[in-house]
Short mmCIF file of C-alpha atoms in Angstrom, two decimals:
data_model
loop_
_atom_site.label_atom_id
_atom_site.label_comp_id
_atom_site.label_asym_id
_atom_site.label_seq_id
_atom_site.Cartn_x
_atom_site.Cartn_y
_atom_site.Cartn_z
CA MET A 1 49.62 67.36 53.13
CA GLN A 2 50.68 63.73 53.29
CA PHE A 3 48.23 63.01 56.10
CA PHE A 4 45.57 64.72 53.96
CA ILE A 5 45.99 62.85 50.99
CA GLY A 6 46.43 59.58 52.78
CA ASP A 7 43.08 60.26 54.61
CA ALA A 8 41.22 61.38 51.54
CA LYS A 9 42.03 58.40 49.54
CA PRO A 10 40.15 55.87 51.56
CA SER A 11 37.08 58.20 51.78
CA GLU A 12 37.32 58.57 47.86
CA VAL A 13 37.69 54.90 47.40
CA LYS A 14 34.67 54.23 49.77
CA LYS A 15 32.45 56.65 47.89
CA LEU A 16 33.45 55.04 44.67
CA THR A 17 32.94 51.66 45.77
CA LEU A 18 29.29 52.34 46.91
CA VAL A 19 28.59 53.89 43.36
CA ASN A 20 30.23 51.02 41.59
CA GLU A 21 28.24 48.53 43.58
CA GLN A 22 24.86 50.16 42.46
CA GLU A 23 26.25 50.33 39.00
CA LEU A 24 27.47 46.68 39.22
CA GLN A 25 24.10 45.33 40.31
CA SER A 26 22.21 47.22 37.54
CA ASN A 27 24.82 45.86 34.83
CA GLN A 28 24.50 42.40 36.09
CA GLN A 29 20.71 42.50 35.86
CA GLN A 30 21.15 43.79 32.12
CA ASP A 31 23.69 41.42 31.46
CA HIS A 32 21.18 38.52 32.56
CA ILE A 33 18.80 39.76 30.34
CA LYS A 34 21.00 39.82 27.46
CA VAL A 35 22.73 36.53 28.03
CA LEU A 36 19.31 34.60 28.48
CA PRO A 37 18.27 34.69 24.83
CA LEU A 38 22.05 33.36 23.91
CA THR A 39 21.70 30.62 26.23
CA LYS A 40 18.22 29.69 25.10
CA LYS A 41 19.47 29.84 21.66
CA GLN A 42 22.28 27.50 22.30
CA THR A 43 20.15 25.00 24.15
CA SER A 44 17.62 24.95 21.50
CA LYS A 45 20.18 24.32 18.89
CA LYS A 46 21.38 21.48 20.75
CA GLN A 47 17.85 20.17 21.00
CA PHE A 48 17.20 20.52 17.25
CA LYS A 49 20.49 18.72 16.69
CA ARG A 50 19.34 15.84 18.79
CA THR A 51 15.88 15.56 17.29
CA LYS A 52 17.36 15.83 13.68
CA THR A 53 16.18 12.95 11.31
CA ILE A 54 17.97 11.03 8.71
CA VAL A 55 16.55 13.02 5.92
CA ASP A 56 17.39 16.38 7.44
CA ASP A 57 20.46 18.14 6.65
CA GLU A 58 22.66 20.68 8.51
CA ASP A 59 21.09 23.74 6.54
CA ASN A 60 17.63 22.59 7.82
CA ALA A 61 18.60 21.85 11.40
CA PHE A 62 16.18 24.44 12.89
CA LYS A 63 13.29 23.47 10.78
CA SER A 64 10.73 20.84 11.73
CA SER A 65 11.42 17.22 10.99
CA PHE A 66 7.59 16.81 9.99
CA GLU A 67 6.00 17.89 6.62
CA ASP A 68 4.04 20.91 6.04
CA SER A 69 0.66 19.59 4.66
CA ARG A 70 0.02 23.22 3.06
CA ILE A 71 3.14 22.93 1.16
CA THR A 72 2.89 19.52 -0.03
CA ARG A 73 -0.78 20.06 -1.07
CA MET A 74 0.26 23.05 -3.17
CA ILE A 75 3.21 21.11 -4.71
CA PHE A 76 0.61 18.18 -5.25
CA GLU A 77 -1.93 20.38 -7.10
CA LYS A 78 0.82 21.84 -9.26
CA GLY A 79 2.03 18.36 -10.32
CA ARG A 80 -1.67 17.40 -11.25
CA THR A 81 -2.04 20.67 -13.44
CA VAL A 82 1.23 19.68 -15.37
CA GLU A 83 -0.03 16.15 -15.71
CA LEU A 84 -3.34 17.24 -17.12
CA ALA A 85 -1.51 19.39 -19.69
CA ARG A 86 0.64 16.46 -20.63
CA PHE A 87 -2.48 14.10 -21.02
CA TRP A 88 -4.13 16.28 -23.37
CA LEU A 89 -1.16 17.12 -25.43
CA ILE A 90 -0.27 13.39 -25.73
CA MET A 91 -3.81 12.66 -26.87
CA ALA A 92 -3.45 15.37 -29.41
CA THR A 93 -0.39 14.17 -30.76
CA VAL A 94 -1.68 10.79 -31.11
CA ILE A 95 -4.72 11.87 -33.05
CA LEU A 96 -2.78 14.18 -35.27
CA ASN A 97 -0.41 11.34 -36.00
CA ILE A 98 -3.23 9.09 -37.10
CA LEU A 99 -4.51 11.93 -39.31
CA GLU A 100 -1.04 12.47 -40.83
CA TYR A 101 -0.51 8.82 -41.51
CA GLU A 102 -3.85 8.35 -43.22
CA CYS A 103 -3.44 11.41 -45.36
CA SER A 104 0.09 10.57 -46.38
CA PHE A 105 -0.68 7.02 -47.34
CA SER A 106 -3.63 7.92 -49.44
CA ASP A 107 -1.86 10.97 -50.99
CA TYR A 108 1.23 9.16 -51.57
CA LEU A 109 1.09 9.00 -55.38
CA ILE A 110 -1.14 12.23 -56.05
CA LYS A 111 0.62 14.50 -53.46
CA ASN A 112 -1.83 17.14 -53.40
CA LEU A 113 -1.53 17.70 -49.74
CA GLU A 114 2.14 18.49 -49.66
CA ASN A 115 2.09 21.70 -47.94
CA GLU A 116 -0.77 20.84 -45.44
CA LEU A 117 0.98 17.70 -44.30
CA THR A 118 4.32 19.64 -43.80
CA ILE A 119 2.62 22.00 -41.51
CA LEU A 120 0.97 19.21 -39.74
CA LEU A 121 4.26 17.57 -39.25
CA TYR A 122 5.73 20.62 -37.67
CA LEU A 123 2.86 20.96 -35.39
CA ILE A 124 3.30 17.40 -34.05
CA PHE A 125 7.03 18.00 -33.79
CA SER A 126 6.74 21.14 -31.91
CA MET A 127 4.08 19.54 -29.57
CA THR A 128 6.56 16.72 -28.80
CA ILE A 129 9.10 19.15 -27.71
CA ILE A 130 6.60 20.61 -25.27
CA ILE A 131 5.43 17.13 -23.99
CA LEU A 132 9.18 16.50 -23.34
CA LEU A 133 9.62 19.77 -21.42
CA LEU A 134 6.54 19.20 -19.46
CA THR A 135 7.76 15.62 -18.59
CA ILE A 136 10.86 17.00 -17.08
CA ILE A 137 8.93 19.67 -15.17
CA ALA A 138 6.52 17.06 -13.92
CA TYR A 139 9.39 14.91 -12.62
CA GLN A 140 11.05 18.04 -10.94
CA ILE A 141 7.65 18.74 -9.09
CA ASP A 142 7.63 15.09 -8.15
CA LEU A 143 11.08 15.42 -6.55
CA GLU A 144 10.01 18.78 -4.92
CA TYR A 145 7.01 16.86 -3.52
CA ARG A 146 9.01 13.98 -2.12
CA LYS A 147 11.43 16.50 -0.50
CA SER A 148 8.57 18.54 1.07
CA SER A 149 7.09 15.33 2.41
CA ARG A 150 10.43 14.41 3.91
CA THR A 151 10.71 11.15 2.15
CA ILE A 152 14.24 11.83 0.58
CA SER A 153 17.06 14.16 1.53
CA GLN A 154 16.62 17.90 0.71
CA LYS A 155 19.93 17.73 -1.36
CA ALA A 156 18.75 14.92 -3.48
CA THR A 157 18.67 15.40 -7.32
CA LEU A 158 16.80 13.24 -9.86
CA VAL A 159 19.89 11.17 -10.77
CA GLN A 160 20.43 10.36 -7.10
CA THR A 161 16.73 8.98 -6.80
CA ASN A 162 14.92 6.27 -8.82
CA LEU A 163 12.85 8.88 -10.55
CA ILE A 164 15.61 9.12 -13.06
CA TRP A 165 14.82 5.72 -14.60
CA ASP A 166 11.02 6.55 -15.05
CA LEU A 167 11.99 9.65 -16.68
CA LEU A 168 14.24 7.91 -19.12
CA ILE A 169 11.65 5.38 -20.04
CA GLU A 170 9.11 8.19 -20.73
CA ILE A 171 11.61 10.17 -22.76
CA ILE A 172 12.50 7.13 -25.00
CA ILE A 173 8.92 6.62 -25.58
CA ILE A 174 8.11 10.37 -26.36
CA LEU A 175 11.25 10.92 -28.50
CA PRO A 176 10.27 8.95 -31.76
CA THR A 177 7.61 11.26 -33.46
CA SER A 178 6.63 11.99 -37.01
CA ASN A 179 8.54 15.08 -38.12
CA PRO A 180 9.16 16.86 -41.44
CA PHE A 181 12.95 16.23 -41.69
CA THR A 182 12.44 12.40 -42.21
CA ARG A 183 9.36 12.64 -44.53
CA ASN A 184 10.77 11.42 -47.71
CA GLN A 185 13.03 8.66 -46.22
CA TYR A 186 12.50 5.00 -46.89
CA PHE A 187 13.11 1.60 -45.34
CA ILE A 188 12.96 -1.17 -48.04
CA PHE A 189 12.21 -4.86 -47.25
CA SER A 190 11.14 -7.85 -49.50
CA GLN A 191 7.72 -9.34 -48.91
CA ARG A 192 7.78 -13.01 -47.46
CA GLY A 193 6.49 -15.47 -49.91
CA SER A 194 6.44 -13.35 -53.23
CA GLU A 195 9.81 -11.56 -52.73
CA GLU A 196 8.33 -8.35 -53.86
CA ILE A 197 9.86 -5.09 -53.07
CA ARG A 198 7.98 -3.18 -50.27
CA PHE A 199 8.88 -0.19 -48.12
CA TYR A 200 8.27 1.78 -44.89
CA THR A 201 8.66 5.43 -44.45
CA ILE A 202 10.67 6.66 -41.33
CA ASN A 203 7.75 8.62 -40.24
CA GLU A 204 5.46 5.33 -40.47
CA ILE A 205 7.84 3.56 -38.12
CA PHE A 206 7.77 6.64 -35.78
CA THR A 207 3.86 6.47 -35.91
CA TYR A 208 4.23 2.61 -34.97
CA ILE A 209 6.31 3.51 -31.81
CA MET A 210 4.39 6.41 -31.01
CA PHE A 211 1.29 4.25 -30.16
CA PHE A 212 3.37 3.27 -26.95
CA ARG A 213 2.45 6.65 -25.71
CA LEU A 214 -1.10 5.32 -24.68
CA TYR A 215 0.57 3.53 -21.73
CA LEU A 216 1.68 7.04 -20.71
CA VAL A 217 -2.13 8.12 -21.06
CA LEU A 218 -3.03 5.33 -18.86
CA ASN A 219 -0.17 6.01 -16.31
CA ILE A 220 -1.57 9.72 -16.07
CA GLY A 221 -5.10 8.73 -16.11
CA PHE A 222 -4.77 6.93 -12.99
CA LYS A 223 -3.41 10.08 -11.20
CA PHE A 224 -6.82 11.53 -11.61
CA GLN A 225 -8.83 8.78 -9.72
CA THR A 226 -10.73 9.17 -6.55
CA TYR A 227 -8.00 7.95 -4.23
CA TYR A 228 -5.06 9.85 -5.72
CA SER A 229 -4.84 12.74 -3.38
CA ASN A 230 -2.42 14.42 -1.05
CA ARG A 231 -4.22 12.89 2.01
CA ILE A 232 -3.78 9.32 0.53
CA GLY A 233 -0.11 10.06 0.19
CA ARG A 234 0.28 10.99 3.76
CA VAL A 235 -1.55 7.85 4.90
CA CYS A 236 0.86 5.77 2.47
CA ARG A 237 3.90 7.41 4.03
CA LEU A 238 2.64 6.73 7.54
CA TYR A 239 2.55 2.83 6.63
CA GLN A 240 5.85 3.12 4.78
CA THR A 241 3.87 2.25 1.36
CA ARG A 242 5.03 3.84 -2.04
CA PHE A 243 2.29 6.32 -3.22
CA SER A 244 2.33 5.62 -7.14
CA THR A 245 0.18 4.83 -9.95
CA HIS A 246 0.77 1.17 -9.27
CA PHE A 247 -0.79 1.46 -6.03
CA MET A 248 -3.66 3.24 -7.63
CA LEU A 249 -4.00 0.51 -10.27
CA LYS A 250 -4.50 -2.01 -7.39
CA LEU A 251 -7.21 0.05 -5.78
CA CYS A 252 -9.05 0.66 -8.98
CA ILE A 253 -8.98 -3.14 -9.78
CA ARG A 254 -10.19 -3.84 -6.30
CA GLN A 255 -13.00 -1.10 -6.11
CA PHE A 256 -13.89 -1.14 -9.95
CA PRO A 257 -12.86 -4.26 -11.44
CA PHE A 258 -14.75 -4.59 -14.66
CA TYR A 259 -14.66 -0.84 -15.22
CA THR A 260 -10.84 -0.73 -14.93
CA LEU A 261 -10.44 -3.96 -17.05
CA SER A 262 -12.67 -2.57 -19.75
CA TRP A 263 -10.58 0.61 -20.00
CA LEU A 264 -7.46 -1.41 -20.12
CA PHE A 265 -8.92 -3.94 -22.85
CA MET A 266 -10.03 -0.86 -25.09
CA VAL A 267 -6.62 0.81 -24.81
CA GLY A 268 -4.73 -2.41 -25.77
CA LEU A 269 -7.29 -3.16 -28.66
CA ILE A 270 -6.76 0.36 -30.32
CA GLN A 271 -2.97 0.40 -29.75
CA TYR A 272 -2.29 -3.13 -31.11
CA THR A 273 -4.96 -2.85 -33.93
CA TYR A 274 -3.46 0.22 -35.37
CA GLN A 275 0.14 -1.05 -34.87
CA LEU A 276 -0.83 -4.05 -36.82
CA GLU A 277 -2.43 -1.98 -39.46
CA ILE A 278 0.73 0.07 -39.83
CA ALA A 279 2.98 -2.94 -40.08
CA GLU A 280 0.86 -4.80 -42.88
CA ARG A 281 -0.43 -1.97 -44.84
CA PRO A 282 2.71 -1.51 -46.88
CA LEU A 283 1.97 -4.95 -48.33
CA LEU A 284 -0.83 -3.22 -50.36
CA ARG A 285 1.59 -0.45 -51.85
CA THR A 286 4.46 -0.24 -54.17
CA PHE A 287 6.15 2.63 -55.71
CA GLU A 288 3.58 2.86 -58.48
CA THR A 289 0.30 1.50 -57.09
CA ILE A 290 -1.75 1.41 -53.89
CA ASN A 291 -4.32 -1.28 -53.55
CA ASN A 292 -7.61 -1.04 -51.51
CA TYR A 293 -7.31 -1.66 -47.61
CA SER A 294 -9.52 -2.14 -44.71
CA ILE A 295 -8.91 -1.90 -40.91
CA SER A 296 -11.38 -4.88 -40.24
CA LYS A 297 -8.88 -7.76 -40.53
CA SER A 298 -6.26 -6.03 -38.20
CA LEU A 299 -9.25 -5.44 -35.55
CA TRP A 300 -10.38 -9.08 -36.02
CA VAL A 301 -6.69 -10.58 -35.50
CA THR A 302 -5.95 -8.23 -32.70
CA MET A 303 -9.22 -9.18 -30.79
CA ILE A 304 -8.52 -12.92 -31.10
CA THR A 305 -4.91 -12.47 -29.88
CA ILE A 306 -5.81 -10.42 -26.88
CA ALA A 307 -8.61 -12.86 -26.15
CA THR A 308 -6.04 -15.67 -26.29
CA VAL A 309 -8.11 -17.49 -28.93
CA GLY A 310 -6.01 -17.37 -32.05
CA TYR A 311 -8.17 -18.93 -34.86
CA GLY A 312 -5.57 -18.79 -37.31
CA ASP A 313 -7.62 -17.56 -40.22
CA PHE A 314 -5.53 -14.40 -40.50
CA PHE A 315 -2.07 -13.76 -39.37
CA PRO A 316 0.61 -11.05 -39.90
CA TYR A 317 3.17 -11.45 -42.77
CA THR A 318 5.65 -8.74 -41.76
CA ASP A 319 8.33 -8.88 -39.14
CA LEU A 320 6.95 -5.66 -37.54
CA GLY A 321 3.27 -6.99 -37.57
CA ARG A 322 4.54 -10.09 -35.66
CA ILE A 323 6.41 -8.18 -33.18
CA SER A 324 3.01 -6.23 -32.57
CA MET A 325 1.01 -9.49 -32.03
CA THR A 326 3.61 -10.99 -29.72
CA LEU A 327 3.43 -7.82 -27.48
CA GLY A 328 -0.49 -8.05 -27.85
CA LEU A 329 -0.32 -11.57 -26.84
CA PHE A 330 1.35 -10.81 -23.58
CA TYR A 331 -0.97 -7.92 -22.95
CA GLY A 332 -3.89 -10.09 -23.60
CA VAL A 333 -2.54 -12.96 -21.09
CA THR A 334 -2.39 -10.26 -18.44
CA ILE A 335 -5.71 -8.96 -19.04
CA THR A 336 -7.41 -12.39 -19.35
CA SER A 337 -5.73 -13.47 -16.01
CA LEU A 338 -7.01 -10.47 -14.23
CA PHE A 339 -10.56 -10.89 -15.57
CA THR A 340 -10.29 -14.72 -14.36
CA ALA A 341 -9.13 -13.81 -10.99
CA ILE A 342 -11.68 -11.10 -10.48
CA LEU A 343 -14.32 -13.41 -11.68
CA TYR A 344 -13.21 -16.01 -9.41
CA ASN A 345 -13.19 -13.60 -6.34
CA MET A 346 -16.62 -12.49 -7.14
CA LEU A 347 -18.02 -16.07 -7.09
CA GLN A 348 -16.26 -16.74 -3.85
CA PRO A 349 -19.10 -16.64 -1.09
CA ASP A 350 -18.57 -14.37 1.92
CA ALA A 351 -18.98 -15.25 5.62
CA GLY A 352 -22.75 -14.81 5.53
CA GLU A 353 -23.37 -17.01 2.38
CA SER A 354 -20.88 -19.62 3.89
CA LYS A 355 -23.07 -19.86 7.21
CA SER A 356 -26.20 -19.78 5.10
CA TRP A 357 -24.88 -22.65 2.96
CA ALA A 358 -23.66 -24.68 5.87
CA LEU A 359 -26.93 -24.40 7.37
CA LEU A 360 -28.94 -25.53 4.39
CA GLU A 361 -26.38 -28.47 3.83
CA LYS A 362 -26.96 -29.45 7.67
CA THR A 363 -30.81 -29.23 7.07
CA GLN A 364 -30.55 -31.68 4.08
CA ILE A 365 -28.15 -34.14 5.82
CA THR A 366 -30.64 -33.99 8.69
CA GLN A 367 -33.61 -34.89 6.56
CA ASN A 368 -31.52 -37.82 4.73
CA MET A 369 -30.59 -39.05 8.38
CA LYS A 370 -34.40 -39.18 9.23
CA GLN A 371 -35.10 -41.07 6.00
CA ALA A 372 -32.39 -43.59 6.58
CA SER A 373 -33.57 -43.98 10.15
CA SER A 374 -37.02 -44.56 9.16
CA ASN A 375 -35.82 -47.18 6.68
CA ILE A 376 -33.79 -48.94 9.44
CA PHE A 377 -36.86 -49.18 11.67
CA PHE A 378 -38.87 -50.63 8.67
CA TYR A 379 -36.25 -53.33 7.93
CA PHE A 380 -36.16 -54.07 11.61
CA TYR A 381 -39.93 -54.62 11.72
CA LYS A 382 -39.61 -56.64 8.45
CA LEU A 383 -36.74 -58.74 9.78
CA LYS A 384 -38.90 -59.37 12.98
CA LYS A 385 -41.85 -60.23 10.94
CA GLN A 386 -40.06 -62.59 8.67
CA LYS A 387 -38.62 -64.55 11.71
CA ARG A 388 -41.95 -64.90 13.23
CA VAL A 389 -43.40 -66.21 9.88
CA ALA A 390 -40.55 -68.81 9.43
CA LYS A 391 -41.00 -70.04 12.98
CA LYS A 392 -44.76 -70.71 12.50
CA GLN A 393 -44.41 -72.48 9.24
CA ASN A 394 -41.04 -74.30 10.12
CA LEU A 395 -39.48 -72.91 7.34
CA GLN A 396 -35.71 -72.09 6.85
CA GLU A 397 -35.11 -68.43 7.34
CA ASN A 398 -33.76 -66.46 4.26
CA LEU A 399 -32.90 -63.01 5.82
CA ASN A 400 -29.79 -62.21 3.70
CA ASP A 401 -31.30 -59.47 1.61
CA ILE A 402 -33.09 -57.88 4.78
CA LEU A 403 -29.86 -57.91 6.55
CA ILE A 404 -27.78 -56.48 3.74
CA ASN A 405 -30.29 -53.49 3.41
CA LEU A 406 -30.09 -52.86 7.12
CA GLU A 407 -26.40 -52.84 7.05
CA SER A 408 -26.35 -50.30 4.04
CA HIS A 409 -28.75 -47.95 5.86
CA LEU A 410 -26.88 -48.13 9.26
CA SER A 411 -23.53 -47.17 7.39
CA ASP A 412 -25.41 -44.50 5.66
CA VAL A 413 -26.49 -43.07 9.03
CA GLY A 414 -22.79 -43.20 10.26
CA ILE A 415 -21.60 -41.44 7.01
CA MET A 416 -24.13 -38.76 7.39
CA GLN A 417 -23.26 -38.13 11.02
CA ARG A 418 -19.54 -37.52 10.07
CA MET A 419 -20.81 -35.29 7.27
CA TYR A 420 -22.94 -33.34 9.70
CA ARG A 421 -19.90 -32.88 11.98
CA ASP A 422 -17.80 -31.82 9.22
CA VAL A 423 -19.90 -29.34 7.53
CA ASP A 424 -17.98 -26.32 9.03
CA GLY A 425 -14.74 -28.10 7.88
CA GLU A 426 -11.16 -26.93 8.24
CA GLU A 427 -12.21 -23.20 7.95
CA PHE A 428 -14.17 -23.33 11.22
CA MET A 429 -11.16 -25.05 13.05
CA GLU A 430 -8.75 -22.56 11.63
CA MET A 431 -10.99 -19.73 12.75
CA VAL A 432 -11.25 -21.00 16.21
CA LYS A 433 -7.50 -21.38 16.34
CA ARG A 434 -7.01 -17.89 15.18
CA LYS A 435 -9.52 -16.48 17.81
CA PHE A 436 -7.67 -18.54 20.61
CA GLY A 437 -4.26 -17.50 19.31
CA ASP A 438 -5.40 -13.86 19.41
CA SER A 439 -6.55 -14.41 23.00
CA ASN A 440 -3.28 -15.82 23.97
CA HIS A 441 -1.33 -13.04 22.45
CA ASN A 442 -3.29 -10.65 24.44
CA PHE A 443 -2.73 -12.54 27.69
CA LYS A 444 1.07 -12.56 26.90
CA ASP A 445 0.99 -8.79 26.36
CA LEU A 446 -0.94 -8.30 29.52
CA MET A 447 1.36 -10.56 31.51
CA PHE A 448 4.43 -8.63 30.04
CA TYR A 449 2.82 -5.10 31.12
CA LEU A 450 2.12 -6.61 34.71
CA GLN A 451 5.43 -7.76 34.97
CA LYS A 452 6.70 -4.25 33.98
CA MET A 453 4.56 -2.96 36.56
CA MET A 454 5.90 -5.26 39.43
CA GLU A 455 9.45 -4.34 38.73
CA GLN A 456 8.26 -0.50 38.75
CA ASN A 457 6.55 -1.09 41.97
CA GLN A 458 9.77 -2.75 43.24
CA LEU A 459 12.01 0.12 42.38
CA ILE A 460 9.38 2.45 43.93
CA GLN A 461 9.22 0.34 47.10
CA ASN A 462 13.15 0.36 47.40
CA PHE A 463 13.12 4.18 46.85
CA LEU A 464 10.45 4.74 49.75
CA GLU A 465 12.19 2.50 51.81
CA LYS A 466 15.39 4.53 51.48
CA ASN A 467 13.52 7.63 52.01
CA GLN A 468 11.81 6.33 55.14
CA ASP A 469 15.02 5.09 56.55
CA LEU A 470 16.55 8.72 55.90
CA GLN A 471 13.57 10.44 57.49
CA SER A 472 13.52 7.90 60.40
CA PHE A 473 17.04 8.81 61.09
CA GLN A 474 16.47 12.55 60.72
CA VAL A 475 13.35 12.21 62.94
CA LYS A 476 15.22 10.38 65.55
CA LYS A 477 17.93 12.94 65.46
CA TYR A 478 15.46 15.58 65.68
CA ASP A 479 13.62 13.70 68.66
CA ASP A 480 17.09 13.54 70.50
CA GLN A 481 17.49 17.28 70.08
CA ASN A 482 14.03 17.79 71.15
CA LEU A 483 14.29 15.45 74.21
CA ARG A 484 17.39 17.25 75.19
CA GLN A 485 15.47 20.61 74.87
CA GLY A 486 12.54 19.12 76.68
CA LEU A 487 10.34 19.23 73.52
CA PHE A 488 8.30 16.34 71.76
CA THR A 489 7.57 15.74 67.97
CA SER A 490 4.00 16.02 66.62
CA PRO A 491 1.82 12.85 66.25
CA GLN A 492 1.17 13.59 62.63
CA SER A 493 4.47 12.29 61.51
CA TYR A 494 3.75 8.91 63.04
CA GLN A 495 0.25 8.93 61.62
CA ASN A 496 1.73 9.55 58.06
CA LYS A 497 4.18 6.80 58.46
CA LEU A 498 1.54 4.30 59.43
CA ASN A 499 -0.72 5.12 56.39
CA THR A 500 2.42 4.67 53.97
CA ASP A 501 3.06 1.36 55.61
CA GLU A 502 -0.28 0.39 55.06
CA LYS A 503 -0.46 1.22 51.21
CA LEU A 504 2.68 -0.72 50.63
CA ASN A 505 1.45 -3.68 52.26
CA LYS A 506 -1.63 -3.61 50.11
CA ASN A 507 0.44 -3.47 46.93
CA ASN A 508 2.64 -6.29 48.05
CA ASN A 509 -0.45 -8.35 48.73
CA PHE A 510 -1.75 -7.59 45.25
CA PHE A 511 1.61 -8.42 43.40
CA GLU A 512 2.05 -11.62 45.48
CA HIS A 513 -1.30 -12.81 44.65
CA LEU A 514 -0.65 -11.94 40.93
CA GLU A 515 2.67 -14.17 40.94
CA GLU A 516 0.50 -16.94 42.34
CA SER A 517 -2.15 -16.62 39.65
CA ASN A 518 0.46 -16.56 36.71
CA ARG A 519 -0.41 -20.23 35.78
CA ASP A 520 -3.94 -19.40 35.17
CA SER A 521 -3.06 -17.04 32.47
CA TYR A 522 -2.68 -19.42 29.40
CA LEU A 523 -5.84 -21.49 30.14
CA MET A 524 -7.28 -20.59 26.66
CA SER A 525 -4.53 -22.35 24.67
CA PHE A 526 -6.26 -24.46 21.91
CA HIS A 527 -5.22 -27.82 21.15
CA ASP A 528 -6.56 -30.18 18.29
#
């Protein structure tokens, strides 16, 4: 029994080991199939961690570091829709504010439109709240657009970006609005000069401030120009340029100068005219009477102020009117400066006109030189004739007048020669310097690349020499073995070696010749 058991165990173990080997091989193959995706995932995770940019976060480690143009375009168009709604709501509130102000001023003593004006004020107030909500939504969309375009971090908020300041400015401009809660509240002041008691209503002051919304209308209007698109935004991000309405203003002034300035002038004229009217009209009103008024004086004063003329025939009496005209003065100086700069650039000749003007000037100088040369020959002939007559008649020679005229014409010819040489002037010399400077920079870049190629060629040559030494050592060792065994190596190895040596010699000759010709690479340096 003991022998049977002892003999049976090895056989069972041997059978079991054969089965286990087959199972082990199959399991190893399955394990390899299971493990490979894990290793790929781990390596890809490391790869994404290495290529992660500054604006990426840990949550977006497996996302691409480039923007998705479809997402940015969708967000961009959504922002344009919100801005369009803001534009028309702001325009509607401005028109309704003007209507409410005119009706309330004319109906102050009669008070026949109490209910209608109250409804109108509620409408204006509700529209203002909608504009505030749309403004916050527009800036949230702008923040989302910047996140999708990878210009800011994915975890950034409005408070952490510079958008918060623009949002606060717009909220400050939008908040003051006419409302039914401050309708019968007054602000009393004394008229300058007569010391009569006058007053503003709080809604009139809010209407005065409300006209600054026209700047928001301009700001939104630039977002619907030809160049304001998602594609232009991507180009701006490519060149690290801020894509904003300020950039659109520059493009519009460059492409449509007079059209843009006309709109800017009209918006400023409407705003400051009506603000001056709101500021000065209470001087025609007391608690018992209302005098007749006309907006023509306010329009005239605003026009001559924006145009920086200022005749002085009319001027504001109230402090609020003076504030309005001060702002209008700065606005007018800006518009006038832009108009002057654009007009100057339009009158500047282009390259073709400058060449044509230079050619005409050279032609005129050539004609003047011909005329002066003919006068010189004439006075030479007159001088010779005068000497001959004086010699025949034995008279004293008086040639001072002729010599003076001759010297003046000779100096004129010299001056015109210098003018002819200097027609192209300093602009031509600067152009030549710039052309030669660009050529020299190109030569420097070329020499830099050639130097790098020489270094790479030297590294390749060293590497080939090391491989050649190693192969020659192995061939020698193999030849010794073959010689001992009575065999010989094939002649192809020797032929390949000869071809490699020939190529290396050609490369060395080229770069040696290049080093000798380095001194000829800066022959185009320009000197005055």
